[in-house]
mmCIF file of C-alpha atoms in Angstrom:
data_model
loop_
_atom_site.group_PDB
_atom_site.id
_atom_site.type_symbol
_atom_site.label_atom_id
_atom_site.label_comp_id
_atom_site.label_asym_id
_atom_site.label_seq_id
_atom_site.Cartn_x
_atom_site.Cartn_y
_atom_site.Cartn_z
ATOM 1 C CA UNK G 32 102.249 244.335 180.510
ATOM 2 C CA UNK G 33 100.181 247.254 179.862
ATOM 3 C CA UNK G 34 99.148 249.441 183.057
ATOM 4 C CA UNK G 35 96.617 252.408 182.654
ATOM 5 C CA UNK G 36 96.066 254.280 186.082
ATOM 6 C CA UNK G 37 95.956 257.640 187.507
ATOM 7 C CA UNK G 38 98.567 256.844 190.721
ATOM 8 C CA UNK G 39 102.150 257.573 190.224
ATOM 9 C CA UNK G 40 104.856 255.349 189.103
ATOM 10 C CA UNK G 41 108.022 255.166 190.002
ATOM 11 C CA UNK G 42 110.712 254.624 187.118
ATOM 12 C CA UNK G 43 113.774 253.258 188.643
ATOM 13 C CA UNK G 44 111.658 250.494 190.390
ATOM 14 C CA UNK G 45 109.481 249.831 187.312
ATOM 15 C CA UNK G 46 112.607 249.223 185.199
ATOM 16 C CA UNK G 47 114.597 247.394 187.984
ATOM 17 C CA UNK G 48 111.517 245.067 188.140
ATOM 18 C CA UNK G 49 110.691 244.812 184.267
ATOM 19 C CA UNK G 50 114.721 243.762 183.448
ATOM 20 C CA UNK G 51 115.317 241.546 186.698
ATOM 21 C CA UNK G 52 112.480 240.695 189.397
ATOM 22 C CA UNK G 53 109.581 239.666 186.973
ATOM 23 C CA UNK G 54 110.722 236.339 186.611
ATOM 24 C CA UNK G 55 111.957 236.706 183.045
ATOM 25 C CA UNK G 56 114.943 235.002 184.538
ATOM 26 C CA UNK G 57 115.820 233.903 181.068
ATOM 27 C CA UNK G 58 119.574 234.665 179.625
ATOM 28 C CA UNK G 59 118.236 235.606 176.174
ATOM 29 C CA UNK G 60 117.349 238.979 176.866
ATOM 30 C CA UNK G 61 120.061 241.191 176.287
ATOM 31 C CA UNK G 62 118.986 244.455 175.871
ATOM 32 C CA UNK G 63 116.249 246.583 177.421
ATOM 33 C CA UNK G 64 115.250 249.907 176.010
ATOM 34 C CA UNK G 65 113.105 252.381 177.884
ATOM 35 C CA UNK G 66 111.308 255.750 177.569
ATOM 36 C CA UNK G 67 110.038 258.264 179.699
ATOM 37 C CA UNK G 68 107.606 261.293 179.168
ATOM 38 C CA UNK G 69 107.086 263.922 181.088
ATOM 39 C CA UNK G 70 104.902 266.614 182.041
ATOM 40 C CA UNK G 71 107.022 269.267 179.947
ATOM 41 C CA UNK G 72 107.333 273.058 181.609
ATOM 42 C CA UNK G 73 105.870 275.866 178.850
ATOM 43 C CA UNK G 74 107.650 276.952 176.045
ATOM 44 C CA UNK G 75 109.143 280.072 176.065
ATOM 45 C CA UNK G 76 107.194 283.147 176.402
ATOM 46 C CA UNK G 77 104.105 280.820 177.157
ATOM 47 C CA UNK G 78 102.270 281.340 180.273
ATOM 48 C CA UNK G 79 103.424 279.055 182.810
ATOM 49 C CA UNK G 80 101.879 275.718 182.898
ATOM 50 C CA UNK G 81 100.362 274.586 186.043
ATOM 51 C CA UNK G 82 98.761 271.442 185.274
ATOM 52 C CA UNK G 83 98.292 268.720 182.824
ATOM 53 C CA UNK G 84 94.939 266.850 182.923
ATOM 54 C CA UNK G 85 95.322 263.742 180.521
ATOM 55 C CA UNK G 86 91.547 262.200 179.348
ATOM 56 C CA UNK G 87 91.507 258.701 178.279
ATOM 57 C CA UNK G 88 88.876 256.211 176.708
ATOM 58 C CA UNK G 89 88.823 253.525 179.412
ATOM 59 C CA UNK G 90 88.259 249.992 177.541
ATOM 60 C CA UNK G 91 89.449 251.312 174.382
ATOM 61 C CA UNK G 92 92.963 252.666 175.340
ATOM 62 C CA UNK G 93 93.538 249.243 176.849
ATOM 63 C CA UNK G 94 92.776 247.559 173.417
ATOM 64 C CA UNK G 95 94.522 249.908 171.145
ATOM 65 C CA UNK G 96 97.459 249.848 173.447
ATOM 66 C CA UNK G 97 97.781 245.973 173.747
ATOM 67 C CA UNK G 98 97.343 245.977 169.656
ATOM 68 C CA UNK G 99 100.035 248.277 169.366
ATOM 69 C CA UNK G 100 101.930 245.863 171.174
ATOM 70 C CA UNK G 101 101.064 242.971 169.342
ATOM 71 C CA UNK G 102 102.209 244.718 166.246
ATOM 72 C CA UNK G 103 105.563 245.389 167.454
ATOM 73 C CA UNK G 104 106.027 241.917 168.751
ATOM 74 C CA UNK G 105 104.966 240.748 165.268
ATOM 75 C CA UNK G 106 107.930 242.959 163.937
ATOM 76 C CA UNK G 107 110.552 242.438 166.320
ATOM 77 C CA UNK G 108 111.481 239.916 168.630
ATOM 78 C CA UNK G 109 111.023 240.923 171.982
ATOM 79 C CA UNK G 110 111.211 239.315 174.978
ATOM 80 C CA UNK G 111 109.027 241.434 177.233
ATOM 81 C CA UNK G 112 107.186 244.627 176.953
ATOM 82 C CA UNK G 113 105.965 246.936 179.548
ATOM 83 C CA UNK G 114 103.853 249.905 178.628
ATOM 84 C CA UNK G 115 102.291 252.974 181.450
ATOM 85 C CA UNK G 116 100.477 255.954 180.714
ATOM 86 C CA UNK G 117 98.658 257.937 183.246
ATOM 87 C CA UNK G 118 95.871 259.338 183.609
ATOM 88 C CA UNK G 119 94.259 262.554 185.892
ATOM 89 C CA UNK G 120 95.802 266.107 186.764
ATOM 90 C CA UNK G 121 99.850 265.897 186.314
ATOM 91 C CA UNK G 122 101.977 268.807 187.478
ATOM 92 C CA UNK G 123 105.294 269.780 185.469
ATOM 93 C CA UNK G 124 108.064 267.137 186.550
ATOM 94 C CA UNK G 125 106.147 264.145 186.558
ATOM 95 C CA UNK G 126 106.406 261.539 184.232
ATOM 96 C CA UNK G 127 103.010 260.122 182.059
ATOM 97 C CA UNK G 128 104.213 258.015 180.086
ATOM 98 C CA UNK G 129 106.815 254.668 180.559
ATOM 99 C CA UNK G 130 107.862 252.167 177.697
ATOM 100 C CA UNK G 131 110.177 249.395 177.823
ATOM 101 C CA UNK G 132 111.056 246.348 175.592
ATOM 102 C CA UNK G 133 113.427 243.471 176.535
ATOM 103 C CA UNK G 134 114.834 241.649 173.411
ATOM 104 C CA UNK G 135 118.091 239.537 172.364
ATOM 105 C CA UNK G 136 120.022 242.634 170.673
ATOM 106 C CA UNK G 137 119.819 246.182 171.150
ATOM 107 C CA UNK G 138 118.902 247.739 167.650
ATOM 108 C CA UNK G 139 115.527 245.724 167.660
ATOM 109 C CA UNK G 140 114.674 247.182 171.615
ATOM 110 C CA UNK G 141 115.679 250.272 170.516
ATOM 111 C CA UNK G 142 112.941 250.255 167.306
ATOM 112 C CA UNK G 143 110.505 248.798 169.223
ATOM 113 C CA UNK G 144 110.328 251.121 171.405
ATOM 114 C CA UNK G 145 110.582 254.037 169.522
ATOM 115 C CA UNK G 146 107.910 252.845 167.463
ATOM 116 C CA UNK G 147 105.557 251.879 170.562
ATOM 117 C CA UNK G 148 105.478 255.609 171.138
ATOM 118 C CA UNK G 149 104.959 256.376 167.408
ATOM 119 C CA UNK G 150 102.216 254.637 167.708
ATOM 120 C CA UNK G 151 101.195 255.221 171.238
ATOM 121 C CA UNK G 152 101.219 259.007 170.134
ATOM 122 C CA UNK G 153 98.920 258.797 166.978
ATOM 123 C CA UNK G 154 96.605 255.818 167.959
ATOM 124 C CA UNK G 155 95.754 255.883 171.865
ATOM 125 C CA UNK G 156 93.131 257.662 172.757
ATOM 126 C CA UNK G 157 94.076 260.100 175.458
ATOM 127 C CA UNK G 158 93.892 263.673 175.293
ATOM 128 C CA UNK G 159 96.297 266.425 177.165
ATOM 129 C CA UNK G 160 94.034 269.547 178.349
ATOM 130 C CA UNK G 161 96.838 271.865 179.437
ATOM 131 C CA UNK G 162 96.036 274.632 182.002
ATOM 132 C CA UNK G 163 97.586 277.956 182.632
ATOM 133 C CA UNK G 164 97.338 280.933 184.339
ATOM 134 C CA UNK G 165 95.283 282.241 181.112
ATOM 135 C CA UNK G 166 93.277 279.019 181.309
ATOM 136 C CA UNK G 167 92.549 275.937 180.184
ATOM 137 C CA UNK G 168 93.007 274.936 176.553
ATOM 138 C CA UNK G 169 92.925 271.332 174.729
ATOM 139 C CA UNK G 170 96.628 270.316 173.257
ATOM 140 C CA UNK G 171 95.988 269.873 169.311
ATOM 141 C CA UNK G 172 97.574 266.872 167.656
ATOM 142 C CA UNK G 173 100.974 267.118 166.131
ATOM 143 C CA UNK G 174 100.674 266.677 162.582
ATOM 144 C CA UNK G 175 105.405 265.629 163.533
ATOM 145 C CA UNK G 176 103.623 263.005 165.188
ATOM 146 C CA UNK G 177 101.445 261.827 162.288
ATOM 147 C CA UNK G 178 104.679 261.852 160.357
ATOM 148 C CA UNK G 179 106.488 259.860 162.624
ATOM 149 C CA UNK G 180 104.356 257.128 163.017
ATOM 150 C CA UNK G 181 103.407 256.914 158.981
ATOM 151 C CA UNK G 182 107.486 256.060 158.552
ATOM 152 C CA UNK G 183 106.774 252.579 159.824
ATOM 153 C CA UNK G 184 103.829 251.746 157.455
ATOM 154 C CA UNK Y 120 73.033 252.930 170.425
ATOM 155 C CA UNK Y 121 75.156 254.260 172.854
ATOM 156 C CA UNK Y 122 77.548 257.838 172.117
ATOM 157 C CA UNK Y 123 80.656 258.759 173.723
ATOM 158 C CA UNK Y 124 82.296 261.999 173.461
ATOM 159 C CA UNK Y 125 85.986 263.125 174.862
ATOM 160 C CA UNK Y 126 88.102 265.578 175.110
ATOM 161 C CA UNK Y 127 86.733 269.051 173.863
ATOM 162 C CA UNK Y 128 83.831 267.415 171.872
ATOM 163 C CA UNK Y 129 82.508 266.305 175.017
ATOM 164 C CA UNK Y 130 83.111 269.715 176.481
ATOM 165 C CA UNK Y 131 80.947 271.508 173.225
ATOM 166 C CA UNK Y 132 78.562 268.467 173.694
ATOM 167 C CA UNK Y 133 78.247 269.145 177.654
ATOM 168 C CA UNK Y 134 78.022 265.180 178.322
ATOM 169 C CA UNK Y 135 80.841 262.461 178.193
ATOM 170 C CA UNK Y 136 78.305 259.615 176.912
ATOM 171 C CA UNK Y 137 74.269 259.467 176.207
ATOM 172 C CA UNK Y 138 71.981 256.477 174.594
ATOM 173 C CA UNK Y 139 69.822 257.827 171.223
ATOM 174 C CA UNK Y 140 67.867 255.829 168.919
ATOM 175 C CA UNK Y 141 68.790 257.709 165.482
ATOM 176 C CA UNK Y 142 65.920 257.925 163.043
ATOM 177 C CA UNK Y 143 65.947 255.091 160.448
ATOM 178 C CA UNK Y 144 68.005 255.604 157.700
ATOM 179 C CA UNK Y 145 71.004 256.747 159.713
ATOM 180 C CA UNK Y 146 73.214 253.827 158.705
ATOM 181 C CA UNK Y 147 76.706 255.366 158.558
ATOM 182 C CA UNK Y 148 79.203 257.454 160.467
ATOM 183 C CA UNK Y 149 78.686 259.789 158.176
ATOM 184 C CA UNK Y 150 75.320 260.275 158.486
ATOM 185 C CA UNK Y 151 75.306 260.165 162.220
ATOM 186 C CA UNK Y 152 77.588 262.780 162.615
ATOM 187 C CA UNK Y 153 75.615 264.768 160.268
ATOM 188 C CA UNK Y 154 72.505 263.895 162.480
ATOM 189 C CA UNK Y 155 74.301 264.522 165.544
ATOM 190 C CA UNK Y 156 75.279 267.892 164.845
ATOM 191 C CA UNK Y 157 71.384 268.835 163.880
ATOM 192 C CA UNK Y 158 70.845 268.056 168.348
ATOM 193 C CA UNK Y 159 71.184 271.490 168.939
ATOM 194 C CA UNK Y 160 74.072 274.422 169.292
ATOM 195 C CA UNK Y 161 76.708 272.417 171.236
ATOM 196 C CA UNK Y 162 76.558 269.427 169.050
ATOM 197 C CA UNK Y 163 76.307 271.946 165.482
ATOM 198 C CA UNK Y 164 79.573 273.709 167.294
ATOM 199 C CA UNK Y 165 81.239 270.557 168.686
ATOM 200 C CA UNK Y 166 81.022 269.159 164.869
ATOM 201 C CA UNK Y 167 81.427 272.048 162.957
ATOM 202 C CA UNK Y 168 84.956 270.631 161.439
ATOM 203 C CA UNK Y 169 84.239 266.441 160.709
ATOM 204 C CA UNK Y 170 87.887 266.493 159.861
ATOM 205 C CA UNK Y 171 88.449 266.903 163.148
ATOM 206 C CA UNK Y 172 86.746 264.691 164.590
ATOM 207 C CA UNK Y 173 87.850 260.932 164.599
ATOM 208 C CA UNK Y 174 85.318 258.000 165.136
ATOM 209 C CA UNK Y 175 85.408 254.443 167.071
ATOM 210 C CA UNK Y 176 82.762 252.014 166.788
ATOM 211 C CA UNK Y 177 82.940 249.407 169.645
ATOM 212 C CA UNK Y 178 86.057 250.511 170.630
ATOM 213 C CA UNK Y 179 87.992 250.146 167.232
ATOM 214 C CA UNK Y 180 88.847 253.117 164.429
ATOM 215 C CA UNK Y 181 86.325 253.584 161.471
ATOM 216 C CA UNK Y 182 86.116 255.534 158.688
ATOM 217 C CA UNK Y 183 82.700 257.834 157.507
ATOM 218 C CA UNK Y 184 81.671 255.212 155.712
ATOM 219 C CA UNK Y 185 81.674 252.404 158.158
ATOM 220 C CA UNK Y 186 78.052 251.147 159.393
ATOM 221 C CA UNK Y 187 76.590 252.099 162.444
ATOM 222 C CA UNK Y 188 73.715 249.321 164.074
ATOM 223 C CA UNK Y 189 71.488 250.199 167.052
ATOM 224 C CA UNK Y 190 73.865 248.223 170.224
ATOM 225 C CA UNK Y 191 76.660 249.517 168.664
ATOM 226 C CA UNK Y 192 78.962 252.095 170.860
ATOM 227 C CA UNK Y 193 80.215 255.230 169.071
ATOM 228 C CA UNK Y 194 82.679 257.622 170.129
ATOM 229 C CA UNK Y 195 83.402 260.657 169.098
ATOM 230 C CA UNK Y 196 86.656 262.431 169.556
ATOM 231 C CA UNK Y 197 89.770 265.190 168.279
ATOM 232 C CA UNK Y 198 92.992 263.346 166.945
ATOM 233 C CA UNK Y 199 94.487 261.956 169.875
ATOM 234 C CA UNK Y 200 97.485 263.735 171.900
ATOM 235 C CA UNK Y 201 98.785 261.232 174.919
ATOM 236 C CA UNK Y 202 101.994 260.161 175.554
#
């Protein structure tokens, strides 16, 4: 399932329901692997952050994010996959960002979902404006994050 | 032909989408971005650097050379920093 919305989500209950109360109800999942982003505080001897406001390309996001998910089902076999990002004005703490895959065995839910955020990272179009005391500036892509998702080519 | 910009190219811009009829001829991304940035100041600042600037047509990646038709929605935006 992939979710795009501004409201908060709740991780304990999304991963309770993704591994149990969906009505997966099948015994061949045996594994679920999950990660979480967060709003991160600033580096030090940056200005304090105070807000994160993540822009997104409604209609497109959805259909880069559900390809991305195709792909990994095409190179692992997964049982389930769940996949949140937020959008809006974050504050330090909260999370943006939830990924989880259900397969047989762990080492292919663990891939999976490392390379769902590769991917997520380099291919789906949101951008992080990050604001500060000094004001508000545009995050510039990571070329580590280029990297990491051009190991799974 | 309908334009979408994000992020801080929408900022330079000053509008998140708007619907032009590019002069004939303009049949790549190339050559609308090149067109584009002859609008005036915001658009000449917002794409000063084309290598920073990444392209979708209808909602999928493209390169400088792929076409552009009149119908067709273009966006215009930085590399991409979510997750």
């Amino acid at each position: 399932m992939i979710r795009v919305e501004e409201a908060a989500f709740d991780v304990g209950r999304e991963l309770a329901a993704f591994g149990t109360c969906d009505g997966l109800g099948n015994d061949k999942i045996g594994a679920v692997a999950s990660f979480v982003g967060y709003v991160r505080g600033a580096e030090p001897g940056a200005p304090p952050l105070v807000a994160m406001t993540l822009e997104h390309y409604p209609g497109m996001t959805e259909r880069q994010l559900a390809a991305i998910e195709a792909e990994a089902r095409g190179r692992w076999p997964l049982a389930d996959v769940l996949m949140i990002h937020r959008y809006g004005r974050l504050v330090p703490g909260e999370p943006i960002v939830l990924v989880a895959v259900a397969s047989a065995h762990r080492r292919a839910a663990f891939e999976a979902c490392e390379f769902l955020m590769d991917w997520l990272k380099t291919k789906a179009p949101f951008w992080k404006l990050e604001e500060t005391a000094a004001g508000a500036e545009w995050v510039e892509a990571k070329t580590s994050d280029d990297a990491a998702a051009e190991r799974w080519r | 032909m309908k334009l979408r910009y994000f992020a801080w190219l929408r900022t330079r811009i000053g509008r998140g989408e708007e619907f032009l009829d590019p002069p004939a001829g303009i049949a790549t991304v190339e050559a609308l971005v090149a067109w584009l940035a002859t609008r005036g100041p915001g658009y000449a600042a917002a794409l000063a650097e084309p290598r920073l600037v990444r392209v979708a047509v209808n909602q999928d990646y493209v390169g400088p050379d792929h076409p552009v038709r009149p119908g067709d929605e273009v966006a215009l935006f930085p590399p991409v920093t979510g997750g």
